[in-house]
Short mmCIF file of C-alpha atoms and ligand atoms in Angstrom, two decimals:
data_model
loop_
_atom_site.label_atom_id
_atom_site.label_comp_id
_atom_site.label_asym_id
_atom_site.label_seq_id
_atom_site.Cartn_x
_atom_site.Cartn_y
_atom_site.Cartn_z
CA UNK A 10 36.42 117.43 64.14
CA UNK A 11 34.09 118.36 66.82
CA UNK A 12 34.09 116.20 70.09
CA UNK A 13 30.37 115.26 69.96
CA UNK A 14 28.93 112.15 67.76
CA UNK A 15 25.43 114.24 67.69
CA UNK A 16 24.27 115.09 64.53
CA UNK A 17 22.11 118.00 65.07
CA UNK A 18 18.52 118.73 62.78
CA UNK A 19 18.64 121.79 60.53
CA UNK A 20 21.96 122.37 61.01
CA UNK A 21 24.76 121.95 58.61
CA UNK A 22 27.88 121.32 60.73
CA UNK A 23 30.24 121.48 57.85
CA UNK A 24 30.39 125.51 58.53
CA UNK A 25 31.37 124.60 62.17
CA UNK A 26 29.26 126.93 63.46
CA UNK A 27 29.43 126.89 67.56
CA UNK A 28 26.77 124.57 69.65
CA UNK A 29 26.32 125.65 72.84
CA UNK A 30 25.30 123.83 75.78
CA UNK A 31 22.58 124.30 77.47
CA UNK A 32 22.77 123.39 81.37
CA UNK A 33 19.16 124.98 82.47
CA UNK A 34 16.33 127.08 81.61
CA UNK A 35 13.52 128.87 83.16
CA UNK A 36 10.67 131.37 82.47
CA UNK A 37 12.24 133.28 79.27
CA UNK A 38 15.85 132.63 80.11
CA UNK A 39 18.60 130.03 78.78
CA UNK A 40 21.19 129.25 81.01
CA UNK A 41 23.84 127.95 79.33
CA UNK A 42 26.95 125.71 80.74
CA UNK A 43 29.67 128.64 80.75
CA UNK A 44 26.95 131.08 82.35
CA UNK A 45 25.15 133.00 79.58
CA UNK A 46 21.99 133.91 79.85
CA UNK A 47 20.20 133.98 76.76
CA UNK A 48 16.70 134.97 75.94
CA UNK A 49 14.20 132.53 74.26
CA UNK A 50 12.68 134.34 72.24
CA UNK A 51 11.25 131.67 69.97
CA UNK A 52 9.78 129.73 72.55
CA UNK A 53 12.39 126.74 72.08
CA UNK A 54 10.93 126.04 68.36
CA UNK A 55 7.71 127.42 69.01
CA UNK A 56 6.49 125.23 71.80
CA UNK A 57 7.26 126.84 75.24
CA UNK A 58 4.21 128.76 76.10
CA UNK A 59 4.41 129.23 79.59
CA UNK A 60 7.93 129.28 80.23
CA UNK A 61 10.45 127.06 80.34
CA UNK A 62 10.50 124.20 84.18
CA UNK A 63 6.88 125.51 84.65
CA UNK A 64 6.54 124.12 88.40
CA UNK A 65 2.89 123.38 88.23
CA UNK A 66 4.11 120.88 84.92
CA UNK A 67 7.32 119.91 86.76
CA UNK A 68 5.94 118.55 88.82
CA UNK A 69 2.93 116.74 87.44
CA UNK A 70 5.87 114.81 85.41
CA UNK A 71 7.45 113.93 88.50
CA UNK A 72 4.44 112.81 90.31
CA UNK A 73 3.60 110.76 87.00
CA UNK A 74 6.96 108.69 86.42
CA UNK A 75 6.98 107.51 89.71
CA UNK A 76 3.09 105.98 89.04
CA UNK A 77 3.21 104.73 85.48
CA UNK A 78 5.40 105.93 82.96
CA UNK A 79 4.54 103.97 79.92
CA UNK A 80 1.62 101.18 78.98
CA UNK A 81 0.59 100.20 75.57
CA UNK A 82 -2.06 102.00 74.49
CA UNK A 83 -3.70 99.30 71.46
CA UNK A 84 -6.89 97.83 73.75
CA UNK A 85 -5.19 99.41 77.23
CA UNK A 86 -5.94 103.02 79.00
CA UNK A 87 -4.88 104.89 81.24
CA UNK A 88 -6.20 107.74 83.71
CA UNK A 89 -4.11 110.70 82.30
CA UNK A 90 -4.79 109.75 78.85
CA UNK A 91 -9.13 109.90 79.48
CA UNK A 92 -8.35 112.98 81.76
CA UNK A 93 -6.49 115.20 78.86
CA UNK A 94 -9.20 113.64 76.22
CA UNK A 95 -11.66 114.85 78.71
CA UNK A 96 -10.36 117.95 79.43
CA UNK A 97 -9.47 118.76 75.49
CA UNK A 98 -13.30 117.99 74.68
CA UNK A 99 -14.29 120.48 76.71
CA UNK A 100 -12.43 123.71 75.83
CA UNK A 101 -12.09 122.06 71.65
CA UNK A 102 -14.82 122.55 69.09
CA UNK A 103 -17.58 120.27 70.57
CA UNK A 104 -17.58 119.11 67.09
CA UNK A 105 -14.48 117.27 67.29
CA UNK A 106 -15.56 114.30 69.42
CA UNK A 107 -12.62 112.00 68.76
CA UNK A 108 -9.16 112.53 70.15
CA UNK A 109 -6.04 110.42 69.01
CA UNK A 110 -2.81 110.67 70.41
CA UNK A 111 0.78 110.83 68.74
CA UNK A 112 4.00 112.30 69.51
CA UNK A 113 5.09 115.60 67.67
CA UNK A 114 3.59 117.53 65.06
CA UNK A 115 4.43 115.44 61.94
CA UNK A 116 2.62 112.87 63.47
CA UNK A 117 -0.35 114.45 64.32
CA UNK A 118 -0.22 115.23 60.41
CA UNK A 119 0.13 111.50 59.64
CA UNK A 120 -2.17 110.48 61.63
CA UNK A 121 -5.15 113.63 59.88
CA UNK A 122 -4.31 111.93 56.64
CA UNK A 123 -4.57 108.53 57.16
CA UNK A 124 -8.04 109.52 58.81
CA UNK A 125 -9.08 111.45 55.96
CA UNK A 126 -8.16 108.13 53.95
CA UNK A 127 -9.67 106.01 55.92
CA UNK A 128 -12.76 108.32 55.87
CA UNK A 129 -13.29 107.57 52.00
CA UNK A 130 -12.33 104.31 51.70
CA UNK A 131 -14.77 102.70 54.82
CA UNK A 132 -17.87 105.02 53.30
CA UNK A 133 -17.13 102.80 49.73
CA UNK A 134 -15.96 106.65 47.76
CA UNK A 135 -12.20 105.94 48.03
CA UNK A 136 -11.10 109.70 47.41
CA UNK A 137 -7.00 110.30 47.96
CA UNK A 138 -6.39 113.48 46.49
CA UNK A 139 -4.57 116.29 48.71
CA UNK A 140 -4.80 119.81 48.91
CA UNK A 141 -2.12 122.29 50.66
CA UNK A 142 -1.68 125.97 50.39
CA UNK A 143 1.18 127.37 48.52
CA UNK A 144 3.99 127.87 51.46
CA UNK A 145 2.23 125.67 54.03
CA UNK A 146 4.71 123.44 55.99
CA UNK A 147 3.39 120.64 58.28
CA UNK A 148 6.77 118.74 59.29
CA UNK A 149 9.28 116.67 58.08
CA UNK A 150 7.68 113.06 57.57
CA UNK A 151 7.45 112.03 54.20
CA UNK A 152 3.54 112.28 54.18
CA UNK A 153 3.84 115.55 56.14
CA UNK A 154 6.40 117.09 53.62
CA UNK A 155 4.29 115.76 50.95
CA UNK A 156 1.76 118.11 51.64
CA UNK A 157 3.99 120.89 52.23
CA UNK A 158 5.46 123.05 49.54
CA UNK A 159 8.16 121.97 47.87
CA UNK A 160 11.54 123.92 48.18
CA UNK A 161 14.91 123.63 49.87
CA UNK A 162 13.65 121.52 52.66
CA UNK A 163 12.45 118.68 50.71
CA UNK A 164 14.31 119.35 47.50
CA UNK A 165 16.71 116.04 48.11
CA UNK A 166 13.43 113.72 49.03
CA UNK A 167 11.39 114.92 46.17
CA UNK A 168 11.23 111.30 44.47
CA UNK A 169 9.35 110.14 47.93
CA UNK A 170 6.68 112.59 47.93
CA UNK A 171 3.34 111.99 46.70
CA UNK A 172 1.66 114.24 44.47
CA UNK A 173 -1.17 116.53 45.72
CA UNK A 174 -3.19 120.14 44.84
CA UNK A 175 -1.66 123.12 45.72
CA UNK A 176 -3.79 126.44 46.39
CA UNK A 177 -2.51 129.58 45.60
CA UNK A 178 -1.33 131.56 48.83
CA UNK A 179 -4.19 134.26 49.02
CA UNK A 180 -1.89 137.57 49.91
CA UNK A 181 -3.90 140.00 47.94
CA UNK A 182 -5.43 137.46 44.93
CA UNK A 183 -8.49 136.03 47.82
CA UNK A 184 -10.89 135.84 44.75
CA UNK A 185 -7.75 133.11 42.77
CA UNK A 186 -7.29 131.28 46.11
CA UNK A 187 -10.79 130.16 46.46
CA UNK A 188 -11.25 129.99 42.86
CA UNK A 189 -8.52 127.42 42.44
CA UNK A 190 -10.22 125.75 45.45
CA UNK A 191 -12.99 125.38 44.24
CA UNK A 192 -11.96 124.44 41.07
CA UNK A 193 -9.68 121.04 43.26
CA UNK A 194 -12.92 120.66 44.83
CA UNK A 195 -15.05 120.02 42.54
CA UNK A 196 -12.51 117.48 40.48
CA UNK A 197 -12.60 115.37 43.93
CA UNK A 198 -10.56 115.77 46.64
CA UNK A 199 -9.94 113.62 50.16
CA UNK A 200 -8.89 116.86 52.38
CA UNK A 201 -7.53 120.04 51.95
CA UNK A 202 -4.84 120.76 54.66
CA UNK A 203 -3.81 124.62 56.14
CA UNK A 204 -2.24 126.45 58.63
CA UNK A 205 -5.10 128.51 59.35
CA UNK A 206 -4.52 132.53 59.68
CA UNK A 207 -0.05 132.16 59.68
CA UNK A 208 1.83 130.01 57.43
CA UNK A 209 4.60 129.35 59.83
CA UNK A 210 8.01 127.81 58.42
CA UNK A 211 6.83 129.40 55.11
CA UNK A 212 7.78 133.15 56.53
CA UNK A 213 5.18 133.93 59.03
CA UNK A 214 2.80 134.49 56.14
CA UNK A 215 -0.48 135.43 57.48
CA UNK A 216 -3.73 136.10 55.58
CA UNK A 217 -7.36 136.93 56.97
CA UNK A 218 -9.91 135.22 58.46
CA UNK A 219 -12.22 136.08 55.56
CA UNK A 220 -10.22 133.85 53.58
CA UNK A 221 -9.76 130.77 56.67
CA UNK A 222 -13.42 131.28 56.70
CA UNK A 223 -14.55 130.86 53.16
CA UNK A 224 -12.19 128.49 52.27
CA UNK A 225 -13.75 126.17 54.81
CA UNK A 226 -16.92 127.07 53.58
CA UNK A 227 -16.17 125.74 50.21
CA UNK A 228 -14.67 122.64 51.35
CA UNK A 229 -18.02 121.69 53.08
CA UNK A 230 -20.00 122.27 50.31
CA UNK A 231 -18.12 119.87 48.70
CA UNK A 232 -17.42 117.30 51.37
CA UNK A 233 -14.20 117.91 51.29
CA UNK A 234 -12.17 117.09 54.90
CA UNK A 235 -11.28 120.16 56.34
CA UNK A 236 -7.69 119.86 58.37
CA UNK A 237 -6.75 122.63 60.34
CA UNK A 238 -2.94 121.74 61.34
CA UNK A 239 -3.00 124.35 64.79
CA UNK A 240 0.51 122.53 65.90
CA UNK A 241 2.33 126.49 65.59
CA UNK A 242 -1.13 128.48 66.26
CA UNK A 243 -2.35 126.69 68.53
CA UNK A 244 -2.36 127.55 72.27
CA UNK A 245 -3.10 131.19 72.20
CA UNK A 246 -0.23 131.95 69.78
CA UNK A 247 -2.62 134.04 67.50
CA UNK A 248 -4.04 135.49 70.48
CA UNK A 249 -7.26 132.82 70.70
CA UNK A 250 -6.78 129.42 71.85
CA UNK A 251 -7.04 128.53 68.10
CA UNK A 252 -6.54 130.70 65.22
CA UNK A 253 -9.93 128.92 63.71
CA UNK A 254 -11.61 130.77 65.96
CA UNK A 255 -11.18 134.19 64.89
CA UNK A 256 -12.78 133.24 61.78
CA UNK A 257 -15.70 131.21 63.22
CA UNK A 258 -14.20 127.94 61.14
CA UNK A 259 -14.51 124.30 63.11
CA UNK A 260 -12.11 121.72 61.21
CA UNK A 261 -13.23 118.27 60.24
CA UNK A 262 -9.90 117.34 62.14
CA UNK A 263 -7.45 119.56 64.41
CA UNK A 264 -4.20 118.98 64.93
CA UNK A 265 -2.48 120.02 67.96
CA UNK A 266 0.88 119.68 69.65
CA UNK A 267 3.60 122.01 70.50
CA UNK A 268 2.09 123.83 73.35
CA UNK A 269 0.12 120.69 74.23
CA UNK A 270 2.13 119.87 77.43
CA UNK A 271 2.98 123.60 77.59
CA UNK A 272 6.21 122.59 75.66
CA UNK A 273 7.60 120.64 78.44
CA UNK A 274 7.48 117.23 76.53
CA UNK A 275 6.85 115.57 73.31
CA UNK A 276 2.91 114.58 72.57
CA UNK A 277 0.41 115.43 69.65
CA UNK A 278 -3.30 114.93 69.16
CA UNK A 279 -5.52 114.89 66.21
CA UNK A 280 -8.97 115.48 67.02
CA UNK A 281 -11.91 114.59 64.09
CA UNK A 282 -15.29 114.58 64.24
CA UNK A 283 -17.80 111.54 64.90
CA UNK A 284 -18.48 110.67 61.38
CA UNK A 285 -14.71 110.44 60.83
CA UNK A 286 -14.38 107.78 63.78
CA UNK A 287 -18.02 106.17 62.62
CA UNK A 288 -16.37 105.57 59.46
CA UNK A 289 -13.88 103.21 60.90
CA UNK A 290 -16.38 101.97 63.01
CA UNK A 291 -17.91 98.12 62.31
CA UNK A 292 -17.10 94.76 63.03
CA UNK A 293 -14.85 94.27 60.11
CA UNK A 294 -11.24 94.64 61.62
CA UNK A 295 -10.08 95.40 58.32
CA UNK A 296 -11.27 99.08 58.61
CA UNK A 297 -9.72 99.88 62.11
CA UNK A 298 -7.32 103.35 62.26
CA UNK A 299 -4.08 101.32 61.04
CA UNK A 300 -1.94 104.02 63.20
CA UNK A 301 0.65 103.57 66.06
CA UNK A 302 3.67 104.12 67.58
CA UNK A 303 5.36 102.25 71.00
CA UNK A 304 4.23 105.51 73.02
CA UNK A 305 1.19 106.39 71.97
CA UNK A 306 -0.71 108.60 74.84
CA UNK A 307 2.54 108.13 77.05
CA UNK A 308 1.14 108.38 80.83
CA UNK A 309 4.05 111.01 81.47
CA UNK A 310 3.22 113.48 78.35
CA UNK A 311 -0.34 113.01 79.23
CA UNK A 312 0.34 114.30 82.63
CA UNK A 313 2.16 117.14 81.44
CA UNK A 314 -0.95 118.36 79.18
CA UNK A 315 -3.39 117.93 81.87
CA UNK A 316 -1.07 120.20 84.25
CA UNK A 317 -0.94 122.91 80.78
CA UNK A 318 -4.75 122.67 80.80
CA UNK A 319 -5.00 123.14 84.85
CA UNK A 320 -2.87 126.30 83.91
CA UNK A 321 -5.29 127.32 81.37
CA UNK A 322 -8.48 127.28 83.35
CA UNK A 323 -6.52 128.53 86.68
CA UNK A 324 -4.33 131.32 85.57
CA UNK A 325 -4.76 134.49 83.27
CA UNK A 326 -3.48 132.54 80.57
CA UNK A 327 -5.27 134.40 77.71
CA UNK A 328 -4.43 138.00 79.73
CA UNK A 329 -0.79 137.44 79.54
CA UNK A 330 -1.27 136.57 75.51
CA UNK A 331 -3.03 139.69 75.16
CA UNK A 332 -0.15 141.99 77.43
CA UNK A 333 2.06 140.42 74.80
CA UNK A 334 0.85 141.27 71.96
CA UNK A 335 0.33 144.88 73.29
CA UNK A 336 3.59 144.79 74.86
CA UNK A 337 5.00 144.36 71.14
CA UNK A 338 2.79 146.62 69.65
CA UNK A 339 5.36 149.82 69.79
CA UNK A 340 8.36 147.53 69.00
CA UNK A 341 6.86 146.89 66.35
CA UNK A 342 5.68 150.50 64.72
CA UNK A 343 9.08 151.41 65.48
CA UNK A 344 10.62 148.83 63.61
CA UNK A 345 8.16 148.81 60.46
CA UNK A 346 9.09 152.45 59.80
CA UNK A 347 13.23 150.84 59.96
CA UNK A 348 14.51 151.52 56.19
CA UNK A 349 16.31 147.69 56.71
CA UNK A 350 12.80 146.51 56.98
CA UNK A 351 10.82 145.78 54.11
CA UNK A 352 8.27 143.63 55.10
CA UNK A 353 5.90 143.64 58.79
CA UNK A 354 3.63 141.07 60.36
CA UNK A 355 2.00 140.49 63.33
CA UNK A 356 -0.83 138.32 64.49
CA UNK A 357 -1.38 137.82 68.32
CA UNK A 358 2.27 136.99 69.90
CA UNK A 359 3.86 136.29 66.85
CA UNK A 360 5.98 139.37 65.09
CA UNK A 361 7.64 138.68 61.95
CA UNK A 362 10.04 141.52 60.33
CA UNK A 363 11.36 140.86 56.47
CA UNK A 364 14.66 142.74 56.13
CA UNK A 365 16.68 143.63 53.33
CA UNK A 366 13.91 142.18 50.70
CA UNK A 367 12.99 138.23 50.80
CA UNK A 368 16.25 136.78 49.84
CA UNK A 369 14.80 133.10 50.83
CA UNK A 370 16.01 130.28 53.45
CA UNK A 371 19.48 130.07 51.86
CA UNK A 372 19.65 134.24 52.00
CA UNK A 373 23.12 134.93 53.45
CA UNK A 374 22.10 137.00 55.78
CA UNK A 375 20.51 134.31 57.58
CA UNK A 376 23.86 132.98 58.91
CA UNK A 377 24.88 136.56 59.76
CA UNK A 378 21.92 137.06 61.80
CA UNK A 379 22.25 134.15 63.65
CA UNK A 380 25.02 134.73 64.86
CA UNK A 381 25.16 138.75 65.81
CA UNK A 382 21.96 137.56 67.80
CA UNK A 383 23.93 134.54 69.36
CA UNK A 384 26.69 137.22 70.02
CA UNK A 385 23.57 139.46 71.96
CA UNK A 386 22.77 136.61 74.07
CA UNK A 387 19.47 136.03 72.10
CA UNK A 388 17.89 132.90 70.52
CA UNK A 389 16.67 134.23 67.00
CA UNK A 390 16.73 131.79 64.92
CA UNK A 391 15.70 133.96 61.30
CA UNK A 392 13.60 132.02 58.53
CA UNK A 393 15.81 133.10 55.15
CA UNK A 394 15.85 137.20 56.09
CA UNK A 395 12.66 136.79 57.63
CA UNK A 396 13.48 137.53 61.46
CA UNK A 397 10.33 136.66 64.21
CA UNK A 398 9.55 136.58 67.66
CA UNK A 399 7.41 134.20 69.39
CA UNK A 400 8.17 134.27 73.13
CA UNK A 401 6.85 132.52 75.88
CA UNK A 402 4.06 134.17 77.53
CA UNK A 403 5.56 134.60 80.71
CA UNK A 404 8.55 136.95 79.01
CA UNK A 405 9.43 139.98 81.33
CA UNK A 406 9.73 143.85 79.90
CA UNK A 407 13.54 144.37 79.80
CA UNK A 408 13.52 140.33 78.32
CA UNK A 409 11.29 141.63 75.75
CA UNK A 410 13.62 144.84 75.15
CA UNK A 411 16.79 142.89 75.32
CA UNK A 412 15.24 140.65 72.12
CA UNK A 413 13.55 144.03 69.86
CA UNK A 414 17.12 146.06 70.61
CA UNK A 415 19.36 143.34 69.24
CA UNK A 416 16.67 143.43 66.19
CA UNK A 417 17.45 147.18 66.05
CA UNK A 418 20.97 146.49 66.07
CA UNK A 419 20.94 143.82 63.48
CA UNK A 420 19.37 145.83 61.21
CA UNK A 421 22.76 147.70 60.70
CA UNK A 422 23.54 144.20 58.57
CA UNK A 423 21.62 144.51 56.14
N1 PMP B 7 2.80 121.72 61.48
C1 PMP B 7 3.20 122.99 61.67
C2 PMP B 7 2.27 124.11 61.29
C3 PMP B 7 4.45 123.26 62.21
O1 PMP B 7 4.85 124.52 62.37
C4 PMP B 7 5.29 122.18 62.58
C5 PMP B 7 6.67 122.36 63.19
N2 PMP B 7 7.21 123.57 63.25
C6 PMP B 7 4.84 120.88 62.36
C7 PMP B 7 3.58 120.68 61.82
C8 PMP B 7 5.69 119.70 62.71
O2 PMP B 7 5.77 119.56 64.07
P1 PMP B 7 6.96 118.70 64.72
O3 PMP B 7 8.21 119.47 64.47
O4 PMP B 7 6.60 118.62 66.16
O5 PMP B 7 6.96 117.38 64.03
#
């Protein structure tokens, strides 16, 4: 039996596989406690954007825990909170006036839903249905995996999860994706909820803006709640602050976290537009946004985002995003001709390489992947067969070779 009482998420500790310890980390680079250095090259689980013990964050954390650390936020404020609402108002969608805070992803996910909800019911129309995408993923909560796809992550929970409307994935069949939209539409829906432009635990699934775009259109026309859940794209990942933005779409709500506080600490908004909030809005208490948790808007996480969006309009944020993606550009011809490879995406600073032919989540070459890459000193942490890269921007060349050579390699195991 191992020595530690942790119980660690995703990971099935029957197989014993090794945990190391990590001791430090900055930029790109893992330092673990017996003195590897290891490459993130998946940005910590997709949330490091500008490299890990950022100073300029560092030390807005610091500063903040020593000034408040933690106030209730039902009927209180704070100045970091109205700062980071401020400062997300300005560079969001001037659409989305409204900005609530929560604390991860799943949350932020929650939190759309309930709003969408809420929406109906206050305007007297009580609509609940849901619409996903086929392979979207938007966390782990019950509501969240409710309005993900069903599959191996969710199988054991399945009796928990509310029924919703699921929209074909539009790879190649466009025309049957916004059919069947339509189609949900028109019977009444609450909200339809994607990943816009990258389905991300799903396999890096992307599809184009075309699609993102109509899709929203049709939703409008029927007053359906548009969600855009940005929590993986968001934060230049697609190469634009937002993926929505590549395909002109605004959401009726956003949500955001991940890259938030440039990955340095937990903290999720969902942002909706006024008639959302004016729909909770009167002097009946009864229709107030029923939605909390003890650290809502916590002063230090707030700090943290307001250093990320200092970073943003200071520094050549969006010029490193684009050196990325060029920088990957020839790894990634080169690989995509690779017999082991049988299926290529890319979308702004995300690479995804299928190899040895879509085997799924439980594929056993996941395992073997994991840990030849482990072996390389390289945090890869495949999806089924599905291997992809999502570094932080700040990732050097010969980091960036280190990670595409051990992919080289590993294709020898398929
Ligand atoms: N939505 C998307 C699109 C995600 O990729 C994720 C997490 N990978 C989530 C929601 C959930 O975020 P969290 O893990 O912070 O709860």
């Amino acid at each position: 039996m191992s020595a530690s009482s942790i119980w660690h998420p995703f990971t099935q500790h029957g197989l014993g596989e090794p945990i190391p310890t990590v001791a430090r980390a900055k930029g790109a680079i893992l330092h673990t406690a017996d003195g590897r250095e290891i490459v993130d090259a998946i940005s910590s689980w997709w949330v490091t954007t500008h490299g890990h013990a950022n100073p300029r964050i560092a030390a807005a954390i610091a500063e903040q825990a020593s000034r408040l650390d933690q106030i209730i936020f039902a009927g209180w404020t704070h100045k970091p909170a109205e700062e980071l609402a401020a400062g997300l108002r300005a560079i969001m969608p001037a659409e989305l006036t409204r900005v609530f805070f929560s604390d991860s992803g799943s949350t932020s996910v929650e939190v759309a839903l309930k709003m969408a909800l809420g929406f109906w019911l206050n305007r007297g129309e009580p609509r609940h249905r849901i619409l996903m995408l086929e392979h979207g993923y938007h966390g782990d909560t019950i509501g969240a995996m409710s309005v993900g796809a069903r599959g191996v992550f969710n199988r054991t929970y399945q009796p928990l999860l509310f029924d919703v409307g699921t929209i074909p994935f539009p790879a190649g069949r466009e025309q049957d994706t916004l059919d069947a939209l339509e189609r949900a539409c028109r019977d009444g829906a609450a909200a339809f909820i994607v990943e816009p432009l990258i389905l991300g635990a799903g396999g890096m699934l992307t599809y184009p803006p075309m699609t993102l775009a109509e899709m929203r259109r049709i939703c409008a026309v029927h007053g359906v709640l548009f969600i855009a859940d940005e929590v993986m794209t968001g934060w230049g990942r697609t190469g634009t602050l937002l993926a929505c933005e590549q395909a002109g779409v605004v959401p009726d709500i956003l949500c955001l976290s991940k890259g938030l506080t440039g990955g340095a600490v937990p903290l999720a908004v969902t942002m909706a537009t006024e008639p959302i909030y004016e729909a909770h809005l009167s002097d009946n208490r009864a229709h107030m946004f029923f939605h909390s948790s003890s650290y809502t808007a916590n002063p230090i996480a707030c700090a943290a985002a307001n250093a990320n969006l200092a970073i943003w309009r200071d520094e050549p944020v969006m010029e490193r995003v684009a050196d990325l993606c060029r920088r990957q550009a020839d790894y990634f011809t080169a690989l995509t001709a690779h017999p082991a490879v049988t299926g290529a995406r890319r979308l702004g600073t995300i690479v995804a390489l299928e190899l040895g032919g879509g085997r799924g989540y439980l594929s056993d070459l996941a395992p073997r992947l994991l840990a030849f890459f482990a072996a390389r000193d390289v945090l890869l942490r495949p999806l089924g067969d599905t291997v992809y890269v999502m570094p932080p921007y700040c990732i050097s060349d010969a980091e960036l070779g280190r990670v595409y050579q051990a992919i080289e390699d590993a294709c020898a195991l398929v």
